[in-house]
Coordinates of C-alpha atoms in Angstrom, one line a residue:
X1 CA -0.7 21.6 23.2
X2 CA -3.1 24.4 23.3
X3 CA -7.0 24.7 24.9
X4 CA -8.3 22.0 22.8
X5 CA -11.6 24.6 22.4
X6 CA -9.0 27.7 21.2
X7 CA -7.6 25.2 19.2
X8 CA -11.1 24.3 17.0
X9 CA -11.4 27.4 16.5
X10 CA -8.5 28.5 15.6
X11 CA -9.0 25.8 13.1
X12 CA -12.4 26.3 12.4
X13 CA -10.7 30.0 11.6
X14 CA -8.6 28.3 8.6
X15 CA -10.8 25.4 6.8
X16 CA -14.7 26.6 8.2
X17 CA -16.5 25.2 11.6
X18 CA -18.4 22.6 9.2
X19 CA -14.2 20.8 8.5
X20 CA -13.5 20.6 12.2
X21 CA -14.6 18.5 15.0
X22 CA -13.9 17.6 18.4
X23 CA -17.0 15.3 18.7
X24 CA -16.3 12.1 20.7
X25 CA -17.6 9.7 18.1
X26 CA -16.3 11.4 15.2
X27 CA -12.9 11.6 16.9
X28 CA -13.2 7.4 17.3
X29 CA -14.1 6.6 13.8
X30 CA -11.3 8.8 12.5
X31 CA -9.0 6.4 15.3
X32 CA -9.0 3.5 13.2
X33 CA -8.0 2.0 10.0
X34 CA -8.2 -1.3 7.9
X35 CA -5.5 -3.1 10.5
X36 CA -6.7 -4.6 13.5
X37 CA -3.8 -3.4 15.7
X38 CA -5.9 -0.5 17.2
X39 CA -9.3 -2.6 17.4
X40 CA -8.3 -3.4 21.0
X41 CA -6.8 0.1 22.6
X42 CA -8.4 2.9 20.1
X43 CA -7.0 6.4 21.2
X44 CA -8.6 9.0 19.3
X45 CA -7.1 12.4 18.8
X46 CA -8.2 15.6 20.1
X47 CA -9.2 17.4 16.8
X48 CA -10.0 16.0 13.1
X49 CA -9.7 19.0 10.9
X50 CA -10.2 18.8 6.4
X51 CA -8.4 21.3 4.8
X52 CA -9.9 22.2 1.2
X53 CA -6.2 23.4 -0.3
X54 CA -2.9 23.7 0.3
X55 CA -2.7 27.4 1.8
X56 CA -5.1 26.0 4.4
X57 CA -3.3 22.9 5.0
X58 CA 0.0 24.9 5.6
X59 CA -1.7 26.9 8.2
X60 CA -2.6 23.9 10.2
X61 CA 1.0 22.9 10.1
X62 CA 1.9 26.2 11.1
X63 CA -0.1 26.7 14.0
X64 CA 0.7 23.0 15.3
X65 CA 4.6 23.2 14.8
X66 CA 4.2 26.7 16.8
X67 CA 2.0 24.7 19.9
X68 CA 4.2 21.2 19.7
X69 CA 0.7 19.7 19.0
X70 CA 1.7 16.5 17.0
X71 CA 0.2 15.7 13.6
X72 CA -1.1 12.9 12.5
X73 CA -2.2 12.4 8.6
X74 CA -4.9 10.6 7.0
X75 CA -6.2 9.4 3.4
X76 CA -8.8 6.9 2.9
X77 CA -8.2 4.7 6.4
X78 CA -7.1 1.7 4.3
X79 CA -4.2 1.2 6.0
X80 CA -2.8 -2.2 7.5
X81 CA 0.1 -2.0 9.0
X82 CA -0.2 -0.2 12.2
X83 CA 1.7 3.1 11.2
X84 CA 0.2 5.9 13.1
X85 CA 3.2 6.6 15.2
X86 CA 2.2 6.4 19.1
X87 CA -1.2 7.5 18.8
X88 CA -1.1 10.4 20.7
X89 CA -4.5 11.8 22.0
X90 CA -3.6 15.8 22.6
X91 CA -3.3 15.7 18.5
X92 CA -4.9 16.7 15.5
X93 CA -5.5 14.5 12.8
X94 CA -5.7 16.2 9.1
X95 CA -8.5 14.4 6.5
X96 CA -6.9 14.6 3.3
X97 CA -9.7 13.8 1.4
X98 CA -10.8 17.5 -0.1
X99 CA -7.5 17.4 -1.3
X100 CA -8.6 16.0 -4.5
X101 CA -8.3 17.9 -7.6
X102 CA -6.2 16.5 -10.7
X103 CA -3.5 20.0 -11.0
X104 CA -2.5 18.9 -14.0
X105 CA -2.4 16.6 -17.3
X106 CA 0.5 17.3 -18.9
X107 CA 1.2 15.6 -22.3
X108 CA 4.3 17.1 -23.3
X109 CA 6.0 15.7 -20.1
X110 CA 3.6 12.4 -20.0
X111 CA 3.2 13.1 -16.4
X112 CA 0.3 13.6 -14.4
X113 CA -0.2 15.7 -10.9
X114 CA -2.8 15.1 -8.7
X115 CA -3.8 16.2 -5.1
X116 CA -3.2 13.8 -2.0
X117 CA -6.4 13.0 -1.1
X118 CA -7.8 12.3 -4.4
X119 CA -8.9 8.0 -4.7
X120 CA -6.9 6.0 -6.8
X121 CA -10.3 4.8 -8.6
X122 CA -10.8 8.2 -9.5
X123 CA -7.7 9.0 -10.5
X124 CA -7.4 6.1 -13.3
X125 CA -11.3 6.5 -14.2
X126 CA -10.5 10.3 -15.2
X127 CA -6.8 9.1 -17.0
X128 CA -8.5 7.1 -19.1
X129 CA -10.9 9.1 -20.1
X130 CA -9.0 11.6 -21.7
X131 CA -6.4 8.6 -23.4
X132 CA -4.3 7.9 -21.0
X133 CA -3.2 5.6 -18.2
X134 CA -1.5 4.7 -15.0
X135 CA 1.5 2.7 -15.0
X136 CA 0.8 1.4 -11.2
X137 CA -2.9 1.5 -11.0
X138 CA -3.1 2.0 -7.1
X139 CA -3.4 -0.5 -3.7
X140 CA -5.9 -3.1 -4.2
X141 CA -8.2 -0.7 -1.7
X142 CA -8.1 1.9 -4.5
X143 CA -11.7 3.2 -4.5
X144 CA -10.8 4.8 -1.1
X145 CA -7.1 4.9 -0.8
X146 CA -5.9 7.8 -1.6
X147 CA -2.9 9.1 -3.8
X148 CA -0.6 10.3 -1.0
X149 CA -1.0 7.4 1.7
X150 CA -0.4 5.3 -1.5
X151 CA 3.1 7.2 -1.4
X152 CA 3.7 7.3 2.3
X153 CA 3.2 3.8 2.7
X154 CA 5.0 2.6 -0.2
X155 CA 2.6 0.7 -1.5
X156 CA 2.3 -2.5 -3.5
X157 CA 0.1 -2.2 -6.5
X158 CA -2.3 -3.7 -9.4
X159 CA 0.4 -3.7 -12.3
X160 CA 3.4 -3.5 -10.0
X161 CA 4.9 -6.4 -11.7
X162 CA 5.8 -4.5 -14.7
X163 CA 6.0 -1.4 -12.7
X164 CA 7.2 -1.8 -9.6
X165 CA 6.1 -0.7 -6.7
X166 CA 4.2 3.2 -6.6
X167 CA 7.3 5.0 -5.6
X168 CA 9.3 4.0 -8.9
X169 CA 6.5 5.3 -10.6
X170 CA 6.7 8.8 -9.0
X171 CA 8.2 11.9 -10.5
X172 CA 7.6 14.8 -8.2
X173 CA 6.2 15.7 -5.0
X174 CA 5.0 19.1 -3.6
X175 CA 5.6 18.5 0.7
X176 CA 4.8 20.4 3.4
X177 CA 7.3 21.0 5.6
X178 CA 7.0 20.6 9.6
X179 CA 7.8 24.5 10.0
X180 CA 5.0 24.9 6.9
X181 CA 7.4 25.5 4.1
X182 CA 6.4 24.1 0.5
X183 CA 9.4 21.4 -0.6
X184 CA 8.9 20.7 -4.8
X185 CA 11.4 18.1 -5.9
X186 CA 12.6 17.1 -9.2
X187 CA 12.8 19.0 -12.0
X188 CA 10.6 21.0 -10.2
X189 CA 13.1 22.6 -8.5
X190 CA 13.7 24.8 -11.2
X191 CA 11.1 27.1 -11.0
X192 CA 11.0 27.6 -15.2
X193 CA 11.0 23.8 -15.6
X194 CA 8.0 21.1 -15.6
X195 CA 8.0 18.0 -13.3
X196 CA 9.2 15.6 -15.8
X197 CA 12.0 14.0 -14.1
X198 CA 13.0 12.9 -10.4
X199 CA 16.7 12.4 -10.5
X200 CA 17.5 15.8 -11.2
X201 CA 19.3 19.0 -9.7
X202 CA 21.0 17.4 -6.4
X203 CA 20.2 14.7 -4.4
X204 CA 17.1 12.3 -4.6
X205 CA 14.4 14.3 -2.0
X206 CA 11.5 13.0 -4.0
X207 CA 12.8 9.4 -2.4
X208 CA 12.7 11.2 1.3
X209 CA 9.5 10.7 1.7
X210 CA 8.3 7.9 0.0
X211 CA 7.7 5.1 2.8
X212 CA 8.4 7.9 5.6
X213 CA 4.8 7.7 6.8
X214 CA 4.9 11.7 6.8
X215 CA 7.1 11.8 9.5
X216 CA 9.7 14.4 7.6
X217 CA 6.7 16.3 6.1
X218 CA 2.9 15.7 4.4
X219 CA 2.7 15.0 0.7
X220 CA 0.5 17.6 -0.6
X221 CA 0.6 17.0 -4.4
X222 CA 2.1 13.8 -6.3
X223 CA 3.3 13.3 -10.1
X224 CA 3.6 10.5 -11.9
X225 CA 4.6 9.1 -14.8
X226 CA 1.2 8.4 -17.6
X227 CA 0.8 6.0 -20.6
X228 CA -1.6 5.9 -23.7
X229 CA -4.4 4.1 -22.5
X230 CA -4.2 0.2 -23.2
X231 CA -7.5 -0.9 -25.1
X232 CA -6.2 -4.6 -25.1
X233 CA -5.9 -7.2 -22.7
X234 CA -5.2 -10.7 -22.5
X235 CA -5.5 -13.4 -19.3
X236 CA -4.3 -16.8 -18.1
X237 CA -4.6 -19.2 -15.5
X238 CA -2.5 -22.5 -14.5
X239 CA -2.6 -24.7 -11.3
X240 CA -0.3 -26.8 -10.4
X241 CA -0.4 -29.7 -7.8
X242 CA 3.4 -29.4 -7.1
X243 CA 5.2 -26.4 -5.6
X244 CA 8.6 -26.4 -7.4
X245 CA 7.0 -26.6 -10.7
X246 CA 4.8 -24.1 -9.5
X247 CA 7.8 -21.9 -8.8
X248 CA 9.6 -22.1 -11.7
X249 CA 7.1 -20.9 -13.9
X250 CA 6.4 -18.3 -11.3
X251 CA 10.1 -17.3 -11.5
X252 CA 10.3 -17.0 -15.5
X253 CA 6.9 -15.5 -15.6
X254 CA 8.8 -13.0 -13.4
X255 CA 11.9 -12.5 -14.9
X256 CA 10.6 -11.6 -18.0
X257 CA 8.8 -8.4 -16.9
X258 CA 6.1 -8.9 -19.7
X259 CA 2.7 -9.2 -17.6
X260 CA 1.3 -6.4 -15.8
X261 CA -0.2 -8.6 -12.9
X262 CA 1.0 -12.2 -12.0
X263 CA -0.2 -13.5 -8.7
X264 CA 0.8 -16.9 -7.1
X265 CA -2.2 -18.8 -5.0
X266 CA -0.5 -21.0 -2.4
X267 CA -2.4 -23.7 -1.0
X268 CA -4.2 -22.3 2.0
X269 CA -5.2 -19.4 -0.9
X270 CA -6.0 -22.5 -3.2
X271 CA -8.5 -23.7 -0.6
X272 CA -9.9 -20.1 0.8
X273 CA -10.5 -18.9 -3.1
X274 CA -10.7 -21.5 -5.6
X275 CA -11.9 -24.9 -3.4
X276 CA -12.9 -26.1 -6.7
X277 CA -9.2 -26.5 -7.7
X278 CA -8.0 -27.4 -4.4
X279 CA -10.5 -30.6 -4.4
X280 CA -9.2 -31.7 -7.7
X281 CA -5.4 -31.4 -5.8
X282 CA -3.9 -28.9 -6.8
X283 CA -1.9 -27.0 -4.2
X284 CA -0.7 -23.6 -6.6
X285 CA -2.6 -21.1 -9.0
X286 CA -0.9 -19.2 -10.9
X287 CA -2.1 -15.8 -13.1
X288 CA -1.5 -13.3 -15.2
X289 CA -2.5 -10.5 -17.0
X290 CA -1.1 -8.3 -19.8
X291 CA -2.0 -5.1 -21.6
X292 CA -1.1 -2.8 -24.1
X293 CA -2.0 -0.7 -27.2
X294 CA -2.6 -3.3 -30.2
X295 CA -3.5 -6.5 -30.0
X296 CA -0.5 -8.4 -31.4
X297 CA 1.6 -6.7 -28.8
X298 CA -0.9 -8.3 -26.0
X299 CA -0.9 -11.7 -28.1
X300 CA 3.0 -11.9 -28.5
X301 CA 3.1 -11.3 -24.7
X302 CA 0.4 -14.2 -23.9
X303 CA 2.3 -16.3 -26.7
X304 CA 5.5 -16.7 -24.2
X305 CA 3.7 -16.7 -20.7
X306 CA 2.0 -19.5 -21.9
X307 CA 5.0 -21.4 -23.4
X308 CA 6.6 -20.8 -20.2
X309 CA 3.7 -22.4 -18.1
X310 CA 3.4 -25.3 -20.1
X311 CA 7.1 -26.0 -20.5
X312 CA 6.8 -26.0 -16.3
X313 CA 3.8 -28.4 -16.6
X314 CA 0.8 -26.0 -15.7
X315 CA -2.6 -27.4 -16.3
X316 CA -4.8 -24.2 -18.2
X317 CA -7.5 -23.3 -16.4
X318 CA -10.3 -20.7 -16.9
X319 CA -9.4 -17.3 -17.9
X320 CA -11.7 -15.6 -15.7
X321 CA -9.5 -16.3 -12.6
X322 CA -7.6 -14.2 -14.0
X323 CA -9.8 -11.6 -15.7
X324 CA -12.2 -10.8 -12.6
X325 CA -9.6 -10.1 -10.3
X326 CA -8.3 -7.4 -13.0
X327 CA -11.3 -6.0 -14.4
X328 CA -12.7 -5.4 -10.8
X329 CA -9.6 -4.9 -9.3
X330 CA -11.0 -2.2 -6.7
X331 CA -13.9 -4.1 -5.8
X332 CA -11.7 -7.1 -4.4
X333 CA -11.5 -6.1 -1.1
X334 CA -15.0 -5.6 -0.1
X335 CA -16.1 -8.4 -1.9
X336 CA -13.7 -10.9 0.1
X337 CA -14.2 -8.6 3.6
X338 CA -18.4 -9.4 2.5
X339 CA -17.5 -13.1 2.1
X340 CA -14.8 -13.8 4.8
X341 CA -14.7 -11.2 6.9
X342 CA -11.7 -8.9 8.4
X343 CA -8.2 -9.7 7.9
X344 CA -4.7 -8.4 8.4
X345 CA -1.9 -8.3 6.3
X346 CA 1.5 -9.7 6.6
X347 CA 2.8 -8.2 3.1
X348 CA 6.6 -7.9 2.3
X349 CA 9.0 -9.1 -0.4
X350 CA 11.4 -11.5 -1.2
X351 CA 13.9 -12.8 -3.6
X352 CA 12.1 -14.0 -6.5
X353 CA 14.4 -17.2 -6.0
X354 CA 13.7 -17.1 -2.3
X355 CA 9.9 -16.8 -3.1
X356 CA 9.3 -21.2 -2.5
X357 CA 11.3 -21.1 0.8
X358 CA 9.6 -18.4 2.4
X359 CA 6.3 -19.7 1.4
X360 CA 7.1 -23.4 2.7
X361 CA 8.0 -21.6 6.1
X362 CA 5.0 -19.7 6.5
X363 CA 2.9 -22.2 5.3
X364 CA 4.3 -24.9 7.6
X365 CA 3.8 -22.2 10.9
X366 CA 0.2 -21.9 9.4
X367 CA -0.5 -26.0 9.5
X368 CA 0.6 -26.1 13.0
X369 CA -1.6 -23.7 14.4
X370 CA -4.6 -24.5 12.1
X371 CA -6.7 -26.5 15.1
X372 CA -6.2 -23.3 17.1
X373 CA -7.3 -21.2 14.5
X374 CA -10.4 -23.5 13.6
X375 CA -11.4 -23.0 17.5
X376 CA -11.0 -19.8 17.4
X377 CA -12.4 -18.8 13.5
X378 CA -9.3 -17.7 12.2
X379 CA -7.8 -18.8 8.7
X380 CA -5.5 -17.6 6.3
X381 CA -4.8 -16.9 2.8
X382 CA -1.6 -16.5 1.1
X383 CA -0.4 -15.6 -2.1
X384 CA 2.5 -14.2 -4.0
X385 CA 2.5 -11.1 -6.6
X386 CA 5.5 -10.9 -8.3
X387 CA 6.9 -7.2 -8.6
X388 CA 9.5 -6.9 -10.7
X389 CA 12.7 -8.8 -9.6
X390 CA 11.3 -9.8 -6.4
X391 CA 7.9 -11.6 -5.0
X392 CA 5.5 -9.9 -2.5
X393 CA 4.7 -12.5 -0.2
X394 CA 1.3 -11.7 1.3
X395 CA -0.7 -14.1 4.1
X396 CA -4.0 -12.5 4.9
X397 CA -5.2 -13.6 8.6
X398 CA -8.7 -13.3 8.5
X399 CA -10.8 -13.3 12.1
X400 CA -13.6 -12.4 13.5
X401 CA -13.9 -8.5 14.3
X402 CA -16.5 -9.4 17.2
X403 CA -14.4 -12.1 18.7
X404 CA -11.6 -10.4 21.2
X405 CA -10.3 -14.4 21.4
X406 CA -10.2 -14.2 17.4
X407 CA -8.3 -10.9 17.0
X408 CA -5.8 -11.5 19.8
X409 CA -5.0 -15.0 18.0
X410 CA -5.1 -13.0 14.9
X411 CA -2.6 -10.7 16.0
X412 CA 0.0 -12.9 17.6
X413 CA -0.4 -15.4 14.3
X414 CA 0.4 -12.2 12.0
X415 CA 3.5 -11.4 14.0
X416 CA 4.8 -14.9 14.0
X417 CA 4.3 -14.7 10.3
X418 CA 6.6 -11.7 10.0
X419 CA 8.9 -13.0 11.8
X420 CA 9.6 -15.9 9.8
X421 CA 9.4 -13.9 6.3
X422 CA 11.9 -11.5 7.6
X423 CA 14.1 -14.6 9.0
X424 CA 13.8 -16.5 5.8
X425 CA 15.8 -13.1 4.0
X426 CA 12.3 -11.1 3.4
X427 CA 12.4 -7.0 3.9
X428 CA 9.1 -4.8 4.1
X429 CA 8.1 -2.1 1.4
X430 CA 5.6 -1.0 3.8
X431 CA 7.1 0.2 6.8
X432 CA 5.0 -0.3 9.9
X433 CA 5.4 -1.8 13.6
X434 CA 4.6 -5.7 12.4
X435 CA 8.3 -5.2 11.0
X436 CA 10.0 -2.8 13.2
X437 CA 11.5 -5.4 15.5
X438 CA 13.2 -7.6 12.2
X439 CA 14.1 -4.3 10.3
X440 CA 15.3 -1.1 11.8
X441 CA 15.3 -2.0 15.1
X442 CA 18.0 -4.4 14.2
X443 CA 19.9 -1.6 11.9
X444 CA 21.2 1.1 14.5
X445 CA 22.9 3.0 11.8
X446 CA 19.7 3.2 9.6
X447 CA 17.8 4.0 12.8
X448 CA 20.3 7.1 14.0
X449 CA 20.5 8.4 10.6
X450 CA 16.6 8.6 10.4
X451 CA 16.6 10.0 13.2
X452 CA 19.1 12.7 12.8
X453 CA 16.8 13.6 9.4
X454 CA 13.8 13.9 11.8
X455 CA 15.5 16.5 14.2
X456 CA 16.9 18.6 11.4
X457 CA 13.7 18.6 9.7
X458 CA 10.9 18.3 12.7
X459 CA 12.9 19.7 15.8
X460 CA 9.6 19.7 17.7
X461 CA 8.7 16.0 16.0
X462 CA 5.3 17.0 15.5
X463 CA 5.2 15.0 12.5
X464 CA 3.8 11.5 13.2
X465 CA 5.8 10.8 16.3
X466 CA 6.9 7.7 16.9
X467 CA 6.4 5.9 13.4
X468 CA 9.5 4.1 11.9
X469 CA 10.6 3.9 15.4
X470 CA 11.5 7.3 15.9
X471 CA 10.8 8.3 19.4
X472 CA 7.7 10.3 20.0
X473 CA 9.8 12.8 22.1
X474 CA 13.1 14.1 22.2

C-alpha cells in the first residue's frame, strides 16, 4: 500500500476532498456494522472514499489493484454476519451510498435497474409510484440496506416466500472487475439487446457474484425483475399450543407458494413478541400475508390458507399480527432494536420438512442456557419464514451492547446455535464466518474451486480478502 496521505489525494483527485477521509473517528464508524462480531476488536481502514458514478468508482479500483491496497465494500452497514473478510487496516473502504440513481424503468422488458447504493425503501417507494412493484421487497433493514449488499449477501427477504430469496429475482448485473473492467451479464451481453433475461449467451455469471461478498468484483448496477403494483392485500393469524400441528400447517402454507410472507413464531418468539398469546399457552404463531391485483385473486388466496389452518387446528387470531409487520415492514428493526435492544442473527434454511426438528434442537440448547442468559441479559427470539420450498430458520440473540459479559455470551450462544442448525441438515444463504466452519470449510472441493476463481479473477486478492474463507494472501 501506498503513503496513506498520496493515497487521499490521489482519491480526493477522483470523487472530490469533501468524499474522502482519513479521519480517525470517521474511519471507526465506517468499522462496524449491524453484527456484533467486530464490537469487541474494531479495525478501521485507512481510507473511506464515496464515489458519485461508476467512471469514478472504476478508478478507485484501478488505482488499488495497481498498489495491492485491498478493498473493502460497503452499503448501508446493516450487515450481520461478520463478512468483511480479515479486516485489514492499510485498506480503503468504498461508501456506496451516492450510487443511487434508478438507470432505468423498462416496461417492455418488466425489469428495472437501479444503482448499488440506492435503499431498498426507496427503491419500492419510487416502483410504486409509477405502477409497478418488487417481487422481493428487500432485507427487513430496507430503509438503509442497500440494493447491492442485498445481492452480495444473498439476502432473505419481505415476500421471499413467493419469491425466493433476492438473487432468483435478479436479471443482470453491471460488476466491476478487480483490474477495473465493466462485466454486464445476461442478455446484456449483447450489446444491441436489453437486460431481460439471466440465463442467456453462455454460462450463468450473473450467479458469480451473488452471495460472493464482492470478493470476485463490486456490483455496480442490479436489474430485476418488476410487477404491476398490487393494490390488494389480505392477512391472517393462527396460534397454536402444539408444535406438530403448528408445523403442518406451516408446511402446506408453504408448499402452496400462494402467500407472499408466512412467518412461524416459536415459543421463545411467542413469549419475546406476543406474551399475550404465550400466557394463554400457546407455544406457535403463525402468519401470512398475500397480495395481488383484484380482490378475488387476494380472497381465493386467503380462502385456502385459511382452510389449511383450520384443517391443522389453528385458533384465528387478530389480523393485525399480521398486517403491522407488512405494512411497516422497514420500520421492524428499529422498533424492536428501540424496545429490546441489539441482537445477532443466526439466519439459515432448512428443509421445509426439517423445519420442526431444527427448531426443537435450537430451542432445547436455548432452555439450557436460559439462567445464564437471564444473569447476563441475554434472550432470544426465533422464528421461521418460509421461502419457497424451504424454511429460514432465524434465532435473534439479543444482549446488551454496553455489557462485554452480555456480548461475549451473545456471541458464543449464536455460534452454538449455528452449529446445531447446520448439524440438524441446515445450509446458509448468507455466507459469513458464523458458518464458515459447518459449510466450506468442511467442502475442500468447493473451497479450492473458489479459490482458483479468485486468483484468476483478483491475482492481487484485493477484493475483500479473506471472506468466504479465501485467504487474505497468496
Amino acid at each position: 500500500m501506498q503513503n496513506t496521505q498520496a493515497l487521499v489525494q490521489e482519491l480526493a483527485r477522483i470523487v472530490g476532498p469533501e468524499y474522502v477521509t482519513d479521519d480517525y473517528w470517521a474511519r471507526c464508524s465506517y468499522s462496524m456494522d449491524s453484527g456484533m462480531f467486530e464490537l469487541l476488536d474494531a479495525k478501521p481502514p485507512a481510507v473511506v472514499v464515496r464515489p458519485g458514478s461508476i467512471e469514478e468508482l472504476q478508478e478507485i479500483v484501478r488505482i488499488a489493484n495497481k498498489t495491492k491496497t485491498p478493498i473493502y465494500v460497503r452499503g448501508g452497514g446493516t450487515s450481520g454476519a461478520g463478512t468483511r473478510g480479515t479486516r485489514i487496516q492499510e485498506s480503503i473502504l468504498i461508501d456506496m451510498t451516492r450510487l443511487n440513481r434508478i438507470v432505468e424503468i423498462d416496461e417492455e422488458s418488466l425489469t428495472v435497474t437501479a444503482e448499488a447504493g440506492i435503499t431498498w425503501g426507496r427503491l419500492n417507494a419510487e416502483l410504486e409510484r409509477r405502477g409497478w412493484r418488487l417481487g422481493v421487497k428487500g432485507p427487513y433493514s430496507g430503509y438503509a440496506a442497500c440494493l447491492g449488499g442485498g445481492v452480495a449477501y444473498n439476502s432473505v427477504a419481505y415476500a421471499s416466500t413467493r419469491y425466493g430469496l433476492i438473487a432468483e429475482e435478479v436479471i443482470s448485473l453491471k460488476v466491476i472487475l478487480p483490474n477495473g473492467d465493466i462485466l454486464v451479464t445476461g442478455t446484456a451481453t449483447n450489446p444491441n439487446a436489453k437486460r431481460y433475461y439471466r440465463y442467456a449467451n453462455g454460462p450463468d455469471l450473473t450467479g458469480l457474484f451473488i452471495g460472493s461478498l464482492g470478493v470476485f468484483g463490486i456490483i455496480a448496477e442490479v436489474t430485476l425483475r418488476m410487477y404491476p403494483k398490487a393494490d390488494y392485500s389480505a392477512y391472517g393469524a393462527y396460534a397454536f399450543k402444539d408444535y406438530q400441528r403448528a408445523h403442518a400447517c406451516y408446511y402446506d402454507w408453504l408448499k402452496h407458494w400462494i402467500a407472499e410472507d408466512v412467518a412461524w413464531y416459536f415459543e421463545d418468539g411467542v413469549s419475546v413478541m406476543t406474551p399475550e398469546l404465550y400466557e394463554q399457552g400457546y407455544v406457535s404463531l403463525l402468519t401470512y400475508v398475500v397480495e395481488d391485483v383484484t380482490e378475488d385473486l387476494v380472497n381465493a388466496r386467503k380462502k385456502l390458507l385459511d382452510e389449511i389452518a383450520l384443517r391443522h387446528g389453528g385458533a384465528p387470531q387478530s389480523p393485525e399480527y399480521a398486517s403491522q409487520g407488512w405494512i411497516y415492514k422497514f420500520e421492524l428493526l428499529p422498533r424492536w432494536a428501540g424496545k429490546i435492544g441489539m441482537w445477532q442473527w443466526t439466519c439459515h434454511l432448512q428443509s421445509a420438512g426439517g423445519t420442526l426438528r431444527a427448531l426443537k434442537a435450537i430451542l432445547g440448547y436455548i432452555k439450557s442456557r436460559k439462567r445464564e442468559m437471564d444473569q447476563k441479559k441475554v434472550y432470544s427470539a426465533t422464528v421461521s419464514v418460509a421461502e419457497r420450498n424451504c424454511g429460514h430458520i432465524s434465532t435473534s440473540v439479543y444482549y446488551d451492547q454496553g455489557n462485554p459479559e452480555s456480548v461475549k455470551l451473545a456471541i458464543e450462544i449464536a455460534k452454538e446455535i449455528a452449529r446445531i442448525g447446520m448439524e440438524a441438515g441446515g445450509s446458509t444463504y448468507k455466507p459469513g464466518e458464523l458458518w464458515y466452519p459447518y459449510t466450506i470449510l468442511r467442502n475442500p472441493v468447493y473451497r479450492e474451486t473458489l479459490i482458483k476463481i479468485k486468483k484468476a479473477l483478483d491475482p492481487n486478492n484485493i477484493m475483500n480478502p479473506g471472506a468466504l474463507t479465501i485467504p487474505d494472501k497468496w
